[in-house]
mmCIF file of C-alpha atoms in Angstrom:
data_model
loop_
_atom_site.group_PDB
_atom_site.id
_atom_site.type_symbol
_atom_site.label_atom_id
_atom_site.label_comp_id
_atom_site.label_asym_id
_atom_site.label_seq_id
_atom_site.Cartn_x
_atom_site.Cartn_y
_atom_site.Cartn_z
ATOM 1 C CA MET L 1403 12.508 69.507 160.723
ATOM 2 C CA SER L 1404 15.845 70.435 162.316
ATOM 3 C CA SER L 1405 19.190 69.683 160.603
ATOM 4 C CA LEU L 1406 20.020 67.044 163.112
ATOM 5 C CA SER L 1407 16.710 65.150 162.532
ATOM 6 C CA TYR L 1408 17.275 65.769 158.808
ATOM 7 C CA CYS L 1409 20.645 64.041 158.860
ATOM 8 C CA VAL L 1410 19.599 61.248 161.079
ATOM 9 C CA ASN L 1411 16.663 60.442 158.697
ATOM 10 C CA ALA L 1412 18.888 60.901 155.674
ATOM 11 C CA ARG L 1413 21.280 58.465 157.156
ATOM 12 C CA ARG L 1414 18.555 55.903 157.828
ATOM 13 C CA LYS L 1415 17.311 56.356 154.240
ATOM 14 C CA VAL L 1416 20.691 56.014 152.648
ATOM 15 C CA LYS L 1417 21.523 52.927 154.621
ATOM 16 C CA SER L 1418 18.289 51.270 153.482
ATOM 17 C CA ILE L 1419 19.020 51.859 149.817
ATOM 18 C CA LYS L 1420 20.038 48.790 147.766
ATOM 19 C CA ILE L 1421 22.820 49.929 145.304
ATOM 20 C CA ALA L 1422 21.753 48.464 141.970
ATOM 21 C CA THR L 1423 24.310 47.788 139.305
ATOM 22 C CA LEU L 1424 24.124 50.807 137.008
ATOM 23 C CA THR L 1425 23.959 50.162 133.174
ATOM 24 C CA GLN L 1426 26.651 51.202 130.768
ATOM 25 C CA SER L 1427 24.326 53.626 128.909
ATOM 26 C CA ALA L 1428 23.007 55.304 131.978
ATOM 27 C CA VAL L 1429 26.269 56.009 133.753
ATOM 28 C CA GLY L 1430 29.015 55.188 131.251
ATOM 29 C CA GLY L 1431 31.288 53.085 133.215
ATOM 30 C CA ASN L 1432 31.847 49.722 135.022
ATOM 31 C CA ASN L 1433 33.018 51.516 138.248
ATOM 32 C CA ALA L 1434 29.775 53.253 138.842
ATOM 33 C CA SER L 1435 28.741 50.868 141.876
ATOM 34 C CA SER L 1436 32.109 51.356 143.570
ATOM 35 C CA THR L 1437 31.897 55.124 143.039
ATOM 36 C CA ALA L 1438 28.409 55.378 144.445
ATOM 37 C CA THR L 1439 29.324 53.147 147.323
ATOM 38 C CA ALA L 1440 32.275 55.226 148.258
ATOM 39 C CA ALA L 1441 30.249 58.453 148.008
ATOM 40 C CA VAL L 1442 27.662 56.971 150.425
ATOM 41 C CA SER L 1443 30.250 55.814 152.948
ATOM 42 C CA ASN L 1444 31.815 59.390 153.108
ATOM 43 C CA VAL L 1445 28.472 60.981 153.580
ATOM 44 C CA LEU L 1446 27.545 58.347 156.358
ATOM 45 C CA ALA L 1447 30.889 58.791 158.091
ATOM 46 C CA ASN L 1448 30.365 62.713 158.338
ATOM 47 C CA VAL L 1449 26.856 62.232 159.621
ATOM 48 C CA ASP L 1450 27.929 59.775 162.267
ATOM 49 C CA HIS L 1451 30.745 62.169 163.444
ATOM 50 C CA ILE L 1452 28.502 65.240 163.746
ATOM 51 C CA VAL L 1453 25.591 63.204 165.408
ATOM 52 C CA ALA L 1454 27.968 61.936 167.940
ATOM 53 C CA LYS L 1455 29.525 65.378 168.602
ATOM 54 C CA ALA L 1456 25.987 66.826 168.969
ATOM 55 C CA SER L 1457 25.081 64.388 171.713
ATOM 56 C CA THR L 1458 27.897 65.519 173.890
ATOM 57 C CA SER L 1459 28.119 69.151 172.946
ATOM 58 C CA SER L 1460 27.057 72.236 174.961
ATOM 59 C CA ALA L 1461 24.589 74.933 174.242
ATOM 60 C CA LYS L 1462 27.631 77.190 173.050
ATOM 61 C CA ASP L 1463 28.483 74.727 170.161
ATOM 62 C CA SER L 1464 24.904 74.231 169.020
ATOM 63 C CA SER L 1465 25.193 76.928 166.352
ATOM 64 C CA LEU L 1466 28.470 75.524 165.024
ATOM 65 C CA ILE L 1467 27.061 71.932 164.913
ATOM 66 C CA ASN L 1468 23.743 73.114 163.285
ATOM 67 C CA ASN L 1469 25.807 74.723 160.447
ATOM 68 C CA SER L 1470 27.868 71.642 160.081
ATOM 69 C CA LEU L 1471 24.781 69.517 159.708
ATOM 70 C CA VAL L 1472 23.322 71.867 157.056
ATOM 71 C CA ALA L 1473 26.611 71.508 155.114
ATOM 72 C CA VAL L 1474 26.507 67.720 155.290
ATOM 73 C CA SER L 1475 22.790 67.512 154.310
ATOM 74 C CA ARG L 1476 23.584 69.703 151.235
ATOM 75 C CA THR L 1477 26.473 67.351 150.483
ATOM 76 C CA LEU L 1478 24.165 64.543 150.682
ATOM 77 C CA GLU L 1479 21.716 65.943 148.247
ATOM 78 C CA GLY L 1480 24.492 67.223 145.935
ATOM 79 C CA LYS L 1481 26.505 64.207 145.532
ATOM 80 C CA LEU L 1482 23.621 61.663 145.143
ATOM 81 C CA GLN L 1483 20.277 61.565 143.575
ATOM 82 C CA ILE L 1484 17.546 58.842 144.163
ATOM 83 C CA THR L 1485 15.649 57.603 141.234
ATOM 84 C CA SER L 1486 13.748 54.507 140.098
ATOM 85 C CA ASN L 1487 14.645 51.844 137.485
ATOM 86 C CA SER L 1488 12.461 49.533 135.686
ATOM 87 C CA TYR L 1489 12.679 46.968 138.438
ATOM 88 C CA GLU L 1490 11.298 49.391 141.017
ATOM 89 C CA GLN L 1491 14.722 49.496 142.727
ATOM 90 C CA LEU L 1492 16.189 52.736 143.945
ATOM 91 C CA VAL L 1493 19.425 53.633 142.132
ATOM 92 C CA LEU L 1494 22.035 56.222 143.264
ATOM 93 C CA LEU L 1495 23.608 57.959 140.406
ATOM 94 C CA PRO L 1496 26.756 60.026 140.913
ATOM 95 C CA SER L 1497 26.464 63.734 140.606
ATOM 96 C CA SER L 1498 28.813 63.941 137.666
ATOM 97 C CA LYS L 1499 26.190 62.126 135.736
ATOM 98 C CA MET L 1500 23.157 64.067 136.944
ATOM 99 C CA SER L 1501 24.221 67.725 136.454
ATOM 100 C CA GLY L 1502 21.413 68.716 133.959
ATOM 101 C CA ASP L 1503 19.245 66.754 131.643
ATOM 102 C CA GLN L 1504 20.183 63.107 130.654
ATOM 103 C CA LYS L 1505 19.092 60.518 128.213
ATOM 104 C CA THR L 1506 18.047 57.051 129.544
ATOM 105 C CA LEU L 1507 15.714 54.068 128.587
ATOM 106 C CA ILE L 1508 12.431 53.631 130.377
ATOM 107 C CA LYS L 1509 10.672 50.239 130.550
ATOM 108 C CA GLY L 1510 8.230 49.422 133.340
ATOM 109 C CA HIS L 1511 4.913 47.839 134.399
ATOM 110 C CA SER L 1512 1.885 49.003 132.424
ATOM 111 C CA SER L 1513 0.267 50.356 135.637
ATOM 112 C CA GLN L 1514 3.320 52.431 136.476
ATOM 113 C CA TYR L 1515 2.756 56.180 136.249
ATOM 114 C CA VAL L 1516 5.300 58.592 134.654
ATOM 115 C CA LYS L 1517 5.345 62.304 134.578
ATOM 116 C CA LEU L 1518 5.808 64.111 131.256
ATOM 117 C CA ASN L 1519 6.758 67.786 130.590
ATOM 118 C CA VAL L 1520 5.644 68.638 127.115
ATOM 119 C CA GLY L 1521 6.647 72.012 126.119
ATOM 120 C CA GLY L 1522 6.191 73.354 129.598
ATOM 121 C CA ARG L 1523 2.883 71.567 130.196
ATOM 122 C CA LEU L 1524 2.817 68.762 132.793
ATOM 123 C CA TYR L 1525 1.007 65.452 132.359
ATOM 124 C CA TYR L 1526 0.693 62.193 134.537
ATOM 125 C CA THR L 1527 -0.288 59.034 132.755
ATOM 126 C CA THR L 1528 0.567 55.353 132.777
ATOM 127 C CA ILE L 1529 3.077 53.496 130.637
ATOM 128 C CA GLY L 1530 0.231 51.281 129.499
ATOM 129 C CA THR L 1531 -1.519 54.196 128.045
ATOM 130 C CA LEU L 1532 1.658 55.431 126.242
ATOM 131 C CA THR L 1533 2.390 51.881 124.842
ATOM 132 C CA LYS L 1534 -1.212 50.868 123.955
ATOM 133 C CA HIS L 1535 -0.627 51.533 120.277
ATOM 134 C CA ASN L 1536 2.554 49.624 119.324
ATOM 135 C CA ASP L 1537 3.317 51.500 116.103
ATOM 136 C CA THR L 1538 3.608 55.004 117.706
ATOM 137 C CA MET L 1539 6.604 57.048 118.661
ATOM 138 C CA LEU L 1540 5.336 57.156 122.383
ATOM 139 C CA SER L 1541 5.225 53.347 122.459
ATOM 140 C CA ALA L 1542 8.847 53.283 121.379
ATOM 141 C CA MET L 1543 9.841 55.876 123.968
ATOM 142 C CA PHE L 1544 8.270 54.014 126.912
ATOM 143 C CA SER L 1545 8.910 50.350 126.005
ATOM 144 C CA GLY L 1546 12.733 50.641 126.261
ATOM 145 C CA ARG L 1547 13.218 50.844 122.384
ATOM 146 C CA MET L 1548 14.170 54.559 122.364
ATOM 147 C CA GLU L 1549 15.924 56.898 124.768
ATOM 148 C CA VAL L 1550 14.069 59.612 126.485
ATOM 149 C CA LEU L 1551 15.399 62.886 127.990
ATOM 150 C CA THR L 1552 14.846 63.507 131.855
ATOM 151 C CA ASP L 1553 15.631 66.363 133.980
ATOM 152 C CA ALA L 1554 17.068 66.507 137.479
ATOM 153 C CA GLU L 1555 13.529 66.047 138.954
ATOM 154 C CA GLY L 1556 12.699 63.052 136.997
ATOM 155 C CA TRP L 1557 10.349 64.677 134.522
ATOM 156 C CA ILE L 1558 10.537 63.136 131.024
ATOM 157 C CA LEU L 1559 11.018 66.037 128.593
ATOM 158 C CA ILE L 1560 9.297 66.065 125.130
ATOM 159 C CA ASP L 1561 10.170 69.191 123.004
ATOM 160 C CA ARG L 1562 6.776 69.744 121.346
ATOM 161 C CA CYS L 1563 3.855 72.080 121.968
ATOM 162 C CA GLY L 1564 1.865 70.669 124.882
ATOM 163 C CA GLN L 1565 -1.521 72.360 124.041
ATOM 164 C CA HIS L 1566 -2.790 69.143 122.195
ATOM 165 C CA PHE L 1567 -0.968 66.548 124.111
ATOM 166 C CA GLY L 1568 -3.986 65.908 126.252
ATOM 167 C CA THR L 1569 -6.050 65.140 123.128
ATOM 168 C CA ILE L 1570 -3.228 62.796 122.029
ATOM 169 C CA LEU L 1571 -3.447 60.943 125.398
ATOM 170 C CA ASN L 1572 -7.254 60.691 125.229
ATOM 171 C CA TYR L 1573 -6.962 59.093 121.787
ATOM 172 C CA LEU L 1574 -4.416 56.620 123.123
ATOM 173 C CA ARG L 1575 -6.760 55.678 125.933
ATOM 174 C CA ASP L 1576 -10.073 55.370 124.042
ATOM 175 C CA GLY L 1577 -9.140 54.992 120.395
ATOM 176 C CA THR L 1578 -11.309 57.929 119.386
ATOM 177 C CA VAL L 1579 -11.462 61.619 120.371
ATOM 178 C CA PRO L 1580 -13.693 64.580 119.396
ATOM 179 C CA LEU L 1581 -11.715 66.848 117.139
ATOM 180 C CA PRO L 1582 -11.675 70.718 117.616
ATOM 181 C CA ASP L 1583 -13.993 72.875 115.730
ATOM 182 C CA SER L 1584 -11.413 75.399 114.526
ATOM 183 C CA HIS L 1585 -9.641 74.816 111.229
ATOM 184 C CA LYS L 1586 -6.320 76.147 112.765
ATOM 185 C CA GLU L 1587 -6.600 73.767 115.811
ATOM 186 C CA ILE L 1588 -7.147 70.762 113.619
ATOM 187 C CA ALA L 1589 -4.176 71.603 111.632
ATOM 188 C CA GLU L 1590 -1.995 71.844 114.717
ATOM 189 C CA LEU L 1591 -3.418 68.557 116.027
ATOM 190 C CA LEU L 1592 -2.587 66.946 112.632
ATOM 191 C CA ALA L 1593 0.984 68.126 113.060
ATOM 192 C CA GLU L 1594 1.266 66.502 116.400
ATOM 193 C CA ALA L 1595 -0.363 63.182 115.359
ATOM 194 C CA LYS L 1596 2.184 62.936 112.467
ATOM 195 C CA TYR L 1597 5.055 63.721 114.847
ATOM 196 C CA TYR L 1598 4.011 60.899 117.275
ATOM 197 C CA CYS L 1599 3.257 58.654 114.250
ATOM 198 C CA ILE L 1600 -0.392 58.141 115.287
ATOM 199 C CA THR L 1601 -1.666 57.246 111.850
ATOM 200 C CA GLU L 1602 -5.400 56.926 112.581
ATOM 201 C CA LEU L 1603 -5.603 60.154 114.339
ATOM 202 C CA ALA L 1604 -3.695 61.892 111.572
ATOM 203 C CA MET L 1605 -6.152 60.377 108.925
ATOM 204 C CA SER L 1606 -9.100 61.728 110.988
ATOM 205 C CA CYS L 1607 -7.623 65.238 111.147
ATOM 206 C CA GLU L 1608 -6.998 65.198 107.341
ATOM 207 C CA ARG L 1609 -10.701 64.228 106.695
ATOM 208 C CA ALA L 1610 -11.880 66.877 108.981
ATOM 209 C CA LEU L 1611 -9.668 69.424 107.211
ATOM 210 C CA LEU L 1612 -11.128 68.598 103.925
ATOM 211 C CA ALA L 1613 -14.533 68.861 105.319
ATOM 212 C CA HIS L 1614 -13.843 72.246 106.792
ATOM 213 C CA GLN L 1615 -12.087 73.452 103.570
ATOM 214 C CA GLU L 1616 -13.688 76.697 102.340
ATOM 215 C CA PRO L 1617 -14.957 76.301 98.690
ATOM 216 C CA LYS L 1618 -12.718 77.712 96.234
ATOM 217 C CA PRO L 1619 -14.450 80.203 93.800
ATOM 218 C CA ILE L 1620 -14.467 79.130 90.187
ATOM 219 C CA CYS L 1621 -13.558 82.618 89.110
ATOM 220 C CA ARG L 1622 -12.972 86.104 90.369
ATOM 221 C CA ILE L 1623 -14.259 89.241 88.621
ATOM 222 C CA PRO L 1624 -12.517 92.411 89.600
ATOM 223 C CA LEU L 1625 -14.949 95.367 90.139
ATOM 224 C CA ILE L 1626 -12.873 98.391 89.346
ATOM 225 C CA THR L 1627 -13.309 101.743 90.889
ATOM 226 C CA SER L 1628 -11.052 104.021 88.911
ATOM 227 C CA GLN L 1629 -9.519 104.190 85.368
ATOM 228 C CA LYS L 1630 -6.009 103.951 86.972
ATOM 229 C CA GLU L 1631 -6.940 100.546 88.457
ATOM 230 C CA GLU L 1632 -8.277 99.362 85.194
ATOM 231 C CA GLN L 1633 -5.035 100.120 83.408
ATOM 232 C CA MET L 1634 -2.979 98.490 86.251
ATOM 233 C CA LEU L 1635 -5.090 95.350 85.970
ATOM 234 C CA ILE L 1636 -4.680 95.127 82.338
ATOM 235 C CA SER L 1637 -0.926 95.873 82.235
ATOM 236 C CA SER L 1638 -0.102 93.437 84.913
ATOM 237 C CA SER L 1639 -2.055 90.518 83.350
ATOM 238 C CA SER L 1640 -0.548 88.250 80.761
ATOM 239 C CA LYS L 1641 -4.006 87.342 79.749
ATOM 240 C CA PRO L 1642 -6.112 89.026 77.189
ATOM 241 C CA ALA L 1643 -8.891 91.125 78.805
ATOM 242 C CA VAL L 1644 -12.610 91.838 78.298
ATOM 243 C CA ILE L 1645 -14.245 94.764 80.187
ATOM 244 C CA LEU L 1646 -17.915 95.341 80.470
ATOM 245 C CA VAL L 1647 -19.016 98.803 81.414
ATOM 246 C CA VAL L 1648 -22.474 98.922 83.011
ATOM 247 C CA GLN L 1649 -23.520 102.326 84.336
ATOM 248 C CA ARG L 1650 -27.243 103.166 84.259
ATOM 249 C CA GLN L 1651 -26.638 106.405 85.981
ATOM 250 C CA ASN L 1652 -25.153 107.791 82.686
ATOM 251 C CA ASN L 1653 -28.530 107.674 81.096
ATOM 252 C CA LYS L 1654 -30.310 111.022 80.624
ATOM 253 C CA TYR L 1655 -33.437 109.869 78.815
ATOM 254 C CA SER L 1656 -36.067 107.176 79.270
ATOM 255 C CA TYR L 1657 -35.369 103.716 77.974
ATOM 256 C CA THR L 1658 -37.032 102.027 74.895
ATOM 257 C CA ASN L 1659 -39.313 99.012 75.578
ATOM 258 C CA ASN L 1660 -36.699 96.345 75.360
ATOM 259 C CA SER L 1661 -33.698 98.053 76.709
ATOM 260 C CA ASP L 1662 -34.013 96.749 80.230
ATOM 261 C CA ASP L 1663 -34.283 93.186 78.953
ATOM 262 C CA ASN L 1664 -31.164 93.612 76.677
ATOM 263 C CA LEU L 1665 -29.147 95.162 79.425
ATOM 264 C CA LEU L 1666 -29.778 92.194 81.522
ATOM 265 C CA LYS L 1667 -28.816 89.802 78.620
ATOM 266 C CA ASN L 1668 -25.495 91.617 78.285
ATOM 267 C CA ILE L 1669 -24.792 91.138 81.979
ATOM 268 C CA GLU L 1670 -25.856 87.418 81.767
ATOM 269 C CA LEU L 1671 -23.622 86.941 78.741
ATOM 270 C CA PHE L 1672 -20.664 88.460 80.511
ATOM 271 C CA ASP L 1673 -21.241 86.183 83.412
ATOM 272 C CA LYS L 1674 -21.465 83.206 81.140
ATOM 273 C CA LEU L 1675 -18.298 83.995 79.240
ATOM 274 C CA SER L 1676 -16.460 84.581 82.633
ATOM 275 C CA LEU L 1677 -17.374 81.026 83.769
ATOM 276 C CA ARG L 1678 -16.380 79.446 80.537
ATOM 277 C CA PHE L 1679 -13.075 81.353 79.827
ATOM 278 C CA ASN L 1680 -11.862 82.671 83.196
ATOM 279 C CA GLU L 1681 -8.725 80.695 83.112
ATOM 280 C CA ARG L 1682 -7.744 82.147 79.659
ATOM 281 C CA ILE L 1683 -9.231 85.726 79.743
ATOM 282 C CA LEU L 1684 -9.222 88.401 82.422
ATOM 283 C CA PHE L 1685 -12.683 89.519 82.867
ATOM 284 C CA ILE L 1686 -13.361 92.998 84.468
ATOM 285 C CA LYS L 1687 -16.631 94.788 85.346
ATOM 286 C CA ASP L 1688 -16.604 98.566 85.304
ATOM 287 C CA VAL L 1689 -19.575 100.264 87.224
ATOM 288 C CA ILE L 1690 -18.088 103.666 87.218
ATOM 289 C CA GLY L 1691 -17.831 104.364 83.533
ATOM 290 C CA PRO L 1692 -17.873 108.090 82.899
ATOM 291 C CA SER L 1693 -20.154 108.123 79.882
ATOM 292 C CA GLU L 1694 -21.162 104.764 78.575
ATOM 293 C CA ILE L 1695 -24.278 102.714 79.851
ATOM 294 C CA CYS L 1696 -23.445 99.320 78.344
ATOM 295 C CA CYS L 1697 -20.281 98.816 76.408
ATOM 296 C CA TRP L 1698 -17.726 95.889 75.883
ATOM 297 C CA SER L 1699 -14.049 96.507 75.399
ATOM 298 C CA PHE L 1700 -11.544 93.870 74.351
ATOM 299 C CA TYR L 1701 -7.847 94.018 75.096
ATOM 300 C CA GLY L 1702 -4.774 92.143 73.827
ATOM 301 C CA HIS L 1703 -1.108 92.842 75.060
ATOM 302 C CA GLY L 1704 -2.475 95.805 77.166
ATOM 303 C CA LYS L 1705 -3.917 97.572 73.945
ATOM 304 C CA LYS L 1706 -7.604 98.021 73.088
ATOM 305 C CA VAL L 1707 -8.295 95.966 69.946
ATOM 306 C CA ALA L 1708 -12.199 96.181 69.734
ATOM 307 C CA GLU L 1709 -15.067 97.785 71.315
ATOM 308 C CA VAL L 1710 -18.821 96.958 71.012
ATOM 309 C CA CYS L 1711 -21.159 99.697 72.283
ATOM 310 C CA CYS L 1712 -24.575 98.401 72.990
ATOM 311 C CA THR L 1713 -26.461 101.825 73.535
ATOM 312 C CA SER L 1714 -27.627 104.457 71.216
ATOM 313 C CA ILE L 1715 -30.038 107.593 71.145
ATOM 314 C CA VAL L 1716 -33.130 107.110 69.133
ATOM 315 C CA TYR L 1717 -35.602 109.989 68.302
ATOM 316 C CA ALA L 1718 -39.393 109.742 68.959
ATOM 317 C CA THR L 1719 -41.946 112.056 68.068
ATOM 318 C CA ASP L 1720 -41.893 113.967 71.319
ATOM 319 C CA ARG L 1721 -38.497 113.258 72.963
ATOM 320 C CA LYS L 1722 -35.179 111.341 72.890
ATOM 321 C CA HIS L 1723 -34.970 107.721 74.216
ATOM 322 C CA THR L 1724 -31.995 105.491 75.207
ATOM 323 C CA LYS L 1725 -31.891 102.184 73.329
ATOM 324 C CA VAL L 1726 -29.986 99.177 74.727
ATOM 325 C CA GLU L 1727 -29.215 96.327 72.237
ATOM 326 C CA PHE L 1728 -27.757 92.820 72.662
ATOM 327 C CA PRO L 1729 -25.367 92.215 69.776
ATOM 328 C CA GLU L 1730 -24.698 88.605 71.020
ATOM 329 C CA ALA L 1731 -22.998 87.311 67.788
ATOM 330 C CA ARG L 1732 -20.610 90.230 67.697
ATOM 331 C CA ILE L 1733 -19.654 89.777 71.297
ATOM 332 C CA TYR L 1734 -18.903 86.291 70.745
ATOM 333 C CA GLU L 1735 -16.831 87.066 67.763
ATOM 334 C CA GLU L 1736 -14.783 89.579 69.452
ATOM 335 C CA THR L 1737 -14.211 87.249 72.356
ATOM 336 C CA LEU L 1738 -12.952 84.477 70.127
ATOM 337 C CA GLN L 1739 -10.668 87.019 68.361
ATOM 338 C CA VAL L 1740 -9.136 88.220 71.702
ATOM 339 C CA LEU L 1741 -8.167 84.618 72.502
ATOM 340 C CA LEU L 1742 -5.617 84.826 69.677
ATOM 341 C CA TYR L 1743 -3.529 87.012 72.132
ATOM 342 C CA GLU L 1744 -3.206 84.185 74.643
ATOM 343 C CA ASN L 1745 0.226 82.872 75.430
ATOM 344 C CA ARG L 1746 2.024 85.478 73.517
ATOM 345 C CA ASN L 1747 4.906 87.099 75.135
ATOM 346 C CA ALA L 1748 5.186 90.288 72.931
ATOM 347 C CA PRO L 1749 2.738 92.217 70.790
ATOM 348 C CA ASP L 1750 2.344 90.880 67.206
ATOM 349 C CA GLN L 1751 1.678 93.754 64.919
ATOM 350 C CA GLU L 1752 0.280 91.640 62.126
ATOM 351 C CA LEU L 1753 -2.138 90.055 64.622
ATOM 352 C CA LEU L 1754 -3.124 93.407 66.004
ATOM 353 C CA GLN L 1755 -3.786 94.653 62.497
ATOM 354 C CA ALA L 1756 -5.790 91.533 61.581
ATOM 355 C CA THR L 1757 -7.962 91.390 64.616
ATOM 356 C CA SER L 1758 -8.651 94.966 65.461
ATOM 357 C CA SER L 1759 -11.151 97.101 63.430
ATOM 358 C CA VAL L 1760 -8.603 99.816 62.480
ATOM 359 C CA ARG L 1761 -9.281 102.272 59.631
ATOM 360 C CA ASN L 1762 -6.489 104.075 58.022
ATOM 361 C CA PRO L 1763 -7.554 107.765 57.660
ATOM 362 C CA SER L 1764 -5.501 108.403 54.672
ATOM 363 C CA GLY L 1765 -6.462 105.355 52.654
ATOM 364 C CA GLY L 1766 -9.579 104.946 50.436
ATOM 365 C CA GLY L 1767 -10.723 101.733 51.886
ATOM 366 C CA SER L 1768 -12.449 103.192 54.969
ATOM 367 C CA SER L 1769 -16.180 103.324 55.177
ATOM 368 C CA SER L 1770 -17.815 106.708 55.203
ATOM 369 C CA GLY L 1771 -20.076 105.703 57.935
ATOM 370 C CA ALA L 1772 -17.523 104.173 60.278
ATOM 371 C CA SER L 1773 -16.780 106.032 63.423
ATOM 372 C CA CYS L 1774 -13.104 106.142 64.785
ATOM 373 C CA ALA L 1775 -12.058 106.176 68.387
ATOM 374 C CA GLY L 1776 -9.282 108.603 69.139
ATOM 375 C CA SER L 1777 -5.988 108.679 67.510
ATOM 376 C CA GLY L 1778 -5.839 104.988 66.970
ATOM 377 C CA GLY L 1779 -8.546 104.910 64.538
ATOM 378 C CA MET L 1780 -10.503 102.093 66.125
ATOM 379 C CA HIS L 1781 -13.963 101.292 65.042
ATOM 380 C CA GLN L 1782 -16.621 101.580 67.621
ATOM 381 C CA TYR L 1783 -19.660 99.256 67.058
ATOM 382 C CA THR L 1784 -22.944 101.041 67.841
ATOM 383 C CA SER L 1785 -26.436 99.896 67.378
ATOM 384 C CA ASP L 1786 -28.022 97.874 64.418
ATOM 385 C CA GLU L 1787 -30.045 100.872 63.551
ATOM 386 C CA GLU L 1788 -27.178 103.076 63.162
ATOM 387 C CA GLU L 1789 -25.283 100.536 60.935
ATOM 388 C CA GLU L 1790 -28.370 100.265 58.724
ATOM 389 C CA ARG L 1791 -28.317 103.935 58.355
ATOM 390 C CA THR L 1792 -24.591 103.720 57.448
ATOM 391 C CA GLY L 1793 -25.330 101.026 54.904
ATOM 392 C CA LEU L 1794 -28.124 103.076 53.323
ATOM 393 C CA ALA L 1795 -25.883 106.196 53.208
ATOM 394 C CA ARG L 1796 -23.040 103.995 51.474
ATOM 395 C CA LEU L 1797 -25.721 102.729 48.873
ATOM 396 C CA ARG L 1798 -26.882 106.273 48.187
ATOM 397 C CA SER L 1799 -23.340 107.409 47.708
ATOM 398 C CA ASN L 1800 -22.484 104.568 45.412
ATOM 399 C CA LYS L 1801 -25.541 105.398 43.320
ATOM 400 C CA ARG L 1802 -24.478 108.878 42.982
ATOM 401 C CA ASN L 1803 -21.014 108.115 42.078
ATOM 402 C CA ASN L 1804 -22.004 105.510 39.637
ATOM 403 C CA PRO L 1805 -25.314 106.627 37.878
ATOM 404 C CA THR L 1806 -26.958 103.927 35.513
#
């Protein structure tokens, strides 16, 4: 279209506009009508002057006239903007009020379409869809109860992520909508539903999140891979600790008849205690023990207070055998003893002495058959057979020392 035709058509369009009375909130003054009327009159006067000159001009002046028409057409676009109000009348707003985004009230017929820019995503829908549920934020925005932000092209701006706005519109239309499969997308849709105050959709998302929630494990058992890791776990925990060493590769001999069953019983007891006391005791399983096959260790305040060894070497007529026992009562006893270290901020020496099987090397109260672990003098429980032999040795010693 040529500039002359553009200006002529623009003149016809402007003359056909009915200047409506602008509201105080949209423009901000009572002189808006007179200002808009004056702007239209000035533009029409310029158009009439250039059109009249163009009809009598020669070809030499056509370029100058064309440039003048372009300038006037830009003036027409810059000074005025055509929009629509709730009464379907065209309203001219002065350019001083239209430079950039503005807030306005929107209220129209339910069949009227509006265009939405939600986080950069564009949507077309009717006012009836947006106001179908009265208690939502969108209903307030498009029923004249709440101001909305529009840009220079008439797009209504909503500063939210537009990814799930289509789902929001489908729910407003139908009252129901299939929810996404992803836990992350359901959580995102829940946030949007809460923002737009769509209560029913938010409740549906919350129920779906509960159904998608992964089951929380009752307890976690660390499986250590090094002695350094074991010490780090014990020192960093405020709970007492119980460690079970299970390492069948350390066996050099064949097992006795009941050893396999007893080994499984020890593992089952460890699992049972873990489920029962996981909130109060740190249970650790060690499968790389350097020497033990099946051994329980009990810790309080980062120090070992007891140990129950469940394996021993027995001698048969032809060769040695490894015997695994299940001292259930002793394991329960030491587990209950280690619970005394719960909720204590610092080591208690009296408690350590009372609950640990410590033998004083210089005192006379130590048993001759008791074995001590390292410099701490900790008693290591072994098999029942070994303790029986220790008891018999003690009786023989007493008889020799006290002959009748």
